[in-house]
């Protein structure tokens, strides 16, 4: 049946004149890639040490180009790609799997102390019962966190070891900040006022806990400095606070990414029905749409908010790696893309039969 | 192999693998400059992992996998200039494939979705089995089979039924 196609492809292929193999150019590009990979892998080491190590590696090859660009894009990598199925947490795209001592993972937050796992009796946030927490440290060890909440939407800043949430008390609402590295409460601050939800949801960005949203036509966010106790009403509006590194999402008509300080609109969704997700570092946004005629999710588009460059993802639900790279998980593969170049890497994955429910890292799954 | 492969081993790989990788790249992309860039990129990425190679003979397959994965990444970029709407098929088949096969075949391949195109090239040009194609693309064998079926349907719609008929069965065979 396909014999003519095979013959035709071979005939066309054999007629092609391949240019001479540029072995030297390939070797140079390969060495460049290896240098960048070395620089990225050594990110925790001082620049001086990286330079020494890299130089030593290159000596046998006789390469005289010792320049190391520590900020050069490294290309897509599964490092830091984190997701969960049931109570199993897949680290580095599944290279390591950690089991949480609970029934199901609800969400995976990134913190400076490691991956903070919110878990409980099921994957649900609304009406999902008690919410418990475990810290997966960078070396893979587990540290239980002595926090249990219910019906709370929490905030975690990836550059800090803190978990923030609110509690309803007789006098009103309190903002709580807990150090998950040392498992100690570091702040508890009263906040006055009425809120749409009880307890009100929060987001953590630097020293600021954003509490939302105060009722009204323009539901306001409160900006609480948890170190000084200063409370201010933010100019931004939202029922649900989503600030990430000075950027947030607002839903006035079509969803849009807005600069927290200036109010500048950085990206507007293509449709009122689109769903936006900011990367933990606020650099990228993933936009997912829905085809009402086909009644199915559309593959997401990732936009670099600084350059405006965009590329497509092979799936609608986008998670973020610890380094802020977008990824999607299918039934039998995981794809991570470089947020700068749009290059993607797909690896085979065996998550069992069918399409399991996957909780993607870097998303809050709060509602 | 007792020692890690050397740069000389890698240069040998480049010389041996370059022509076939380039031709695969050309059939995937349909452009000589893009094909050369893709082949260079794939081999450079292979070199970046060269220290972990234990069996240089297997590196050729690894390079081909990298090449296909890289091509798929390029296809995903919205700016990819060869992207064509796969739904827009001509109502009538294109002219019969004749002596100048290349443009007709490349135009037909360009109408396939990237993974379908990769499946066709790997299976019918590189002569990989279903299992080998699945491993190269990181997908299941079932997906390879279904993508092959869809791709052949599309090619048949573009090139005509006779194009996919075995030579010993005649054009009238279904």
Coordinates of N, CA, C and O in Angstrom, one line a residue, chain B residues 23-110:
Chain B
X23 N 19.3 14.7 4.7 CA 18.2 14.4 3.8 C 16.9 14.3 4.6 O 15.9 14.7 4.1
X24 N 17.0 13.6 5.7 CA 15.9 13.6 6.6 C 15.4 15.0 6.9 O 14.2 15.3 6.9
X25 N 16.3 15.8 7.3 CA 16.0 17.2 7.7 C 15.3 17.9 6.5 O 14.3 18.7 6.7
X26 N 15.8 17.7 5.3 CA 15.3 18.4 4.1 C 13.8 17.9 3.9 O 13.0 18.7 3.6
X27 N 13.6 16.6 4.0 CA 12.2 16.1 3.8 C 11.3 16.6 4.9 O 10.1 16.9 4.7
X28 N 11.8 16.9 6.1 CA 11.0 17.4 7.2 C 10.7 18.9 7.0 O 9.6 19.3 7.3
X29 N 11.7 19.6 6.4 CA 11.5 21.1 6.4 C 11.3 21.6 5.0 O 10.7 22.7 4.8
X30 N 11.8 20.9 4.0 CA 11.6 21.4 2.6 C 12.4 22.6 2.2 O 12.1 23.3 1.2
X31 N 13.5 22.9 2.9 CA 14.3 24.0 2.6 C 15.8 23.7 2.9 O 16.1 23.2 4.0
X32 N 16.7 23.9 1.9 CA 18.1 23.5 2.1 C 18.8 24.2 3.2 O 19.5 23.5 4.0
X33 N 18.6 25.5 3.4 CA 19.3 26.2 4.4 C 18.8 25.8 5.8 O 19.6 25.6 6.7
X34 N 17.5 25.7 5.9 CA 16.9 25.2 7.2 C 17.3 23.8 7.5 O 17.6 23.5 8.7
X35 N 17.4 23.0 6.5 CA 17.8 21.6 6.7 C 19.3 21.5 7.2 O 19.6 20.8 8.1
X36 N 20.1 22.4 6.6 CA 21.5 22.4 7.1 C 21.6 22.9 8.5 O 22.4 22.3 9.3
X37 N 20.8 23.9 8.8 CA 20.8 24.4 10.2 C 20.3 23.4 11.2 O 20.9 23.2 12.3
X38 N 19.3 22.7 10.8 CA 18.7 21.7 11.7 C 19.7 20.6 11.9 O 19.9 20.1 13.1
X39 N 20.3 20.1 10.9 CA 21.3 19.0 11.0 C 22.5 19.5 11.9 O 22.9 18.7 12.8
X40 N 23.0 20.7 11.7 CA 24.1 21.2 12.5 C 23.6 21.3 14.0 O 24.3 20.9 14.9
X41 N 22.4 21.8 14.2 CA 21.9 21.9 15.6 C 21.8 20.6 16.2 O 22.2 20.4 17.4
X42 N 21.2 19.6 15.5 CA 21.1 18.3 16.1 C 22.4 17.6 16.5 O 22.6 17.1 17.6
X43 N 23.4 17.8 15.6 CA 24.7 17.2 15.9 C 25.4 18.0 17.0 O 26.1 17.4 17.8
X44 N 25.2 19.3 17.0 CA 25.8 20.1 18.1 C 25.2 19.7 19.5 O 25.9 19.5 20.5
X45 N 23.9 19.4 19.5 CA 23.2 19.0 20.7 C 23.7 17.6 21.1 O 23.9 17.3 22.3
X46 N 24.0 16.8 20.1 CA 24.5 15.5 20.4 C 25.9 15.6 21.0 O 26.2 14.9 22.0
X47 N 26.7 16.5 20.5 CA 28.0 16.7 21.1 C 27.9 17.1 22.5 O 28.8 16.7 23.4
X48 N 27.0 18.0 22.8 CA 26.8 18.5 24.2 C 26.6 17.4 25.2 O 26.8 17.5 26.4
X49 N 26.0 16.2 24.7 CA 25.8 15.1 25.5 C 26.9 14.0 25.3 O 26.7 12.9 25.7
X50 N 27.9 14.3 24.5 CA 28.9 13.3 24.1 C 29.6 12.6 25.2 O 29.9 11.4 25.1
X51 N 29.8 13.3 26.3 CA 30.5 12.7 27.5 C 29.7 11.6 28.1 O 30.3 10.7 28.8
X52 N 28.4 11.5 27.8 CA 27.6 10.4 28.4 C 27.4 9.3 27.4 O 26.8 8.3 27.8
X53 N 28.0 9.4 26.2 CA 27.8 8.4 25.2 C 28.7 7.2 25.6 O 29.9 7.4 25.8
X54 N 28.2 6.0 25.7 CA 29.0 4.9 26.0 C 29.2 4.0 24.7 O 30.1 3.2 24.7
X55 N 28.4 4.2 23.7 CA 28.5 3.4 22.5 C 28.3 4.3 21.3 O 27.2 4.6 20.9
X56 N 29.4 4.8 20.7 CA 29.3 5.7 19.6 C 28.4 5.2 18.5 O 27.8 6.0 17.8
X57 N 28.3 3.9 18.3 CA 27.5 3.3 17.2 C 26.0 3.7 17.4 O 25.3 3.8 16.5
X58 N 25.6 3.9 18.7 CA 24.2 4.2 19.0 C 24.0 5.7 18.9 O 22.8 6.1 18.9
X59 N 25.1 6.5 18.7 CA 24.9 7.9 18.7 C 24.2 8.4 17.5 O 23.6 9.5 17.5
X60 N 24.3 7.7 16.4 CA 23.6 8.1 15.2 C 22.1 8.1 15.4 O 21.4 9.0 14.9
X61 N 21.6 7.1 16.0 CA 20.2 7.1 16.3 C 19.8 8.2 17.3 O 18.7 8.8 17.2
X62 N 20.7 8.4 18.2 CA 20.4 9.5 19.2 C 20.3 10.9 18.4 O 19.5 11.7 18.7
X63 N 21.3 11.1 17.5 CA 21.3 12.3 16.7 C 20.0 12.5 15.9 O 19.5 13.6 15.8
X64 N 19.6 11.4 15.4 CA 18.3 11.4 14.6 C 17.1 11.8 15.5 O 16.3 12.6 15.1
X65 N 17.1 11.2 16.7 CA 16.0 11.6 17.6 C 16.1 13.1 18.0 O 15.1 13.8 18.0
X66 N 17.3 13.6 18.2 CA 17.5 15.0 18.5 C 17.0 15.8 17.4 O 16.3 16.8 17.5
X67 N 17.4 15.4 16.2 CA 17.0 16.1 15.0 C 15.5 16.2 14.8 O 14.9 17.3 14.6
X68 N 14.8 15.1 15.0 CA 13.3 15.1 14.9 C 12.7 16.0 16.0 O 11.8 16.8 15.8
X69 N 13.2 15.8 17.2 CA 12.6 16.6 18.3 C 12.9 18.1 18.1 O 12.0 18.9 18.4
X70 N 14.0 18.5 17.6 CA 14.3 19.9 17.3 C 13.4 20.4 16.2 O 12.9 21.5 16.3
X71 N 13.2 19.6 15.2 CA 12.3 20.0 14.1 C 10.9 20.2 14.6 O 10.3 21.2 14.3
X72 N 10.5 19.3 15.5 CA 9.1 19.5 16.1 C 9.0 20.8 16.9 O 8.0 21.5 16.9
X73 N 10.1 21.1 17.6 CA 10.1 22.4 18.3 C 10.0 23.6 17.4 O 9.3 24.5 17.7
X74 N 10.7 23.5 16.3 CA 10.7 24.6 15.3 C 9.2 24.7 14.8 O 8.7 25.8 14.6
X75 N 8.6 23.6 14.5 CA 7.3 23.6 13.9 C 6.3 24.3 14.9 O 5.3 24.9 14.5
X76 N 6.6 24.1 16.2 CA 5.6 24.7 17.2 C 5.6 26.2 17.2 O 4.7 26.8 17.7
X77 N 6.7 26.8 16.7 CA 6.8 28.2 16.8 C 5.8 28.8 15.8 O 5.6 28.3 14.7
X78 N 5.1 29.8 16.3 CA 4.0 30.3 15.4 C 4.5 31.0 14.2 O 3.8 31.1 13.2
X79 N 5.8 31.4 14.2 CA 6.3 32.1 13.1 C 6.8 31.1 12.0 O 7.4 31.6 11.0
X80 N 6.7 29.9 12.3 CA 7.2 28.9 11.3 C 6.6 29.1 9.9 O 5.4 29.0 9.8
X81 N 7.5 29.5 9.0 CA 6.9 29.9 7.7 C 6.3 28.9 6.8 O 5.6 29.1 5.9
X82 N 6.6 27.6 7.1 CA 6.1 26.5 6.3 C 4.7 26.0 6.8 O 4.2 25.1 6.3
X83 N 4.3 26.7 7.9 CA 3.0 26.2 8.5 C 1.9 26.5 7.5 O 1.7 27.6 7.1
X84 N 1.1 25.4 7.2 CA 0.0 25.6 6.3 C -1.2 25.0 6.9 O -1.1 24.0 7.7
X85 N -2.4 25.5 6.7 CA -3.6 25.0 7.2 C -3.8 23.6 6.7 O -4.0 23.4 5.5
X86 N -3.8 22.6 7.5 CA -4.0 21.2 7.0 C -5.4 20.9 6.6 O -5.6 20.0 5.9
X87 N -6.3 21.8 7.0 CA -7.7 21.5 6.6 C -7.9 22.0 5.1 O -8.9 21.5 4.5
X88 N -7.1 22.9 4.6 CA -7.3 23.4 3.3 C -6.7 22.5 2.3 O -5.6 22.7 1.9
X89 N -7.4 21.5 1.9 CA -6.9 20.6 0.9 C -7.6 21.0 -0.5 O -8.7 21.4 -0.5
X90 N -6.9 20.7 -1.5 CA -7.5 21.0 -2.8 C -8.6 20.1 -3.1 O -8.6 18.9 -2.7
X91 N -9.6 20.6 -3.8 CA -10.8 19.8 -4.2 C -10.4 18.7 -5.2 O -10.9 17.6 -5.2
X92 N -9.4 19.0 -6.0 CA -9.0 18.0 -7.0 C -7.5 17.7 -6.7 O -6.7 18.5 -6.3
X93 N -7.2 16.4 -6.9 CA -5.8 16.1 -6.7 C -4.8 16.9 -7.5 O -5.1 17.4 -8.6
X94 N -3.6 17.0 -6.9 CA -2.6 17.7 -7.7 C -2.2 16.9 -8.9 O -2.5 15.7 -9.0
X95 N -1.4 17.5 -9.8 CA -1.0 16.8 -11.0 C -0.2 15.5 -10.6 O 0.4 15.4 -9.5
X96 N -0.3 14.5 -11.4 CA 0.4 13.2 -11.1 C 1.9 13.5 -10.9 O 2.5 14.3 -11.6
X97 N 2.4 12.7 -10.0 CA 3.8 12.8 -9.7 C 4.6 12.3 -10.9 O 4.4 11.2 -11.3
X98 N 5.5 13.1 -11.4 CA 6.3 12.7 -12.6 C 7.7 12.7 -12.3 O 8.2 12.4 -11.2
X99 N 8.5 13.1 -13.3 CA 9.9 13.1 -13.2 C 10.4 14.1 -12.2 O 11.3 13.8 -11.4
X100 N 9.8 15.3 -12.1 CA 10.2 16.3 -11.2 C 9.4 16.1 -9.9 O 8.4 16.8 -9.6
X101 N 9.7 15.1 -9.1 CA 8.9 14.7 -8.0 C 9.0 15.6 -6.8 O 8.1 15.8 -6.0
X102 N 10.2 16.2 -6.7 CA 10.5 16.9 -5.4 C 9.5 18.0 -5.0 O 9.0 17.9 -3.9
X103 N 9.2 19.0 -5.9 CA 8.3 20.0 -5.4 C 6.9 19.5 -5.1 O 6.2 20.0 -4.1
X104 N 6.4 18.5 -5.8 CA 5.1 18.0 -5.6 C 5.1 17.2 -4.2 O 4.2 17.4 -3.4
X105 N 6.1 16.4 -4.0 CA 6.1 15.7 -2.7 C 6.3 16.6 -1.5 O 5.7 16.5 -0.5
X106 N 7.2 17.6 -1.7 CA 7.4 18.5 -0.6 C 6.2 19.4 -0.3 O 5.9 19.6 0.9
X107 N 5.5 19.7 -1.3 CA 4.2 20.5 -1.1 C 3.2 19.6 -0.4 O 2.5 20.1 0.5
X108 N 3.2 18.4 -0.7 CA 2.2 17.5 0.0 C 2.7 17.2 1.4 O 1.8 17.3 2.3
X109 N 4.0 17.1 1.7 CA 4.4 16.9 3.0 C 4.2 18.1 3.9 O 3.9 18.0 5.1
X110 N 4.3 19.3 3.2 CA 4.1 20.5 4.0 C 2.7 20.7 4.5 O 2.4 21.5 5.4

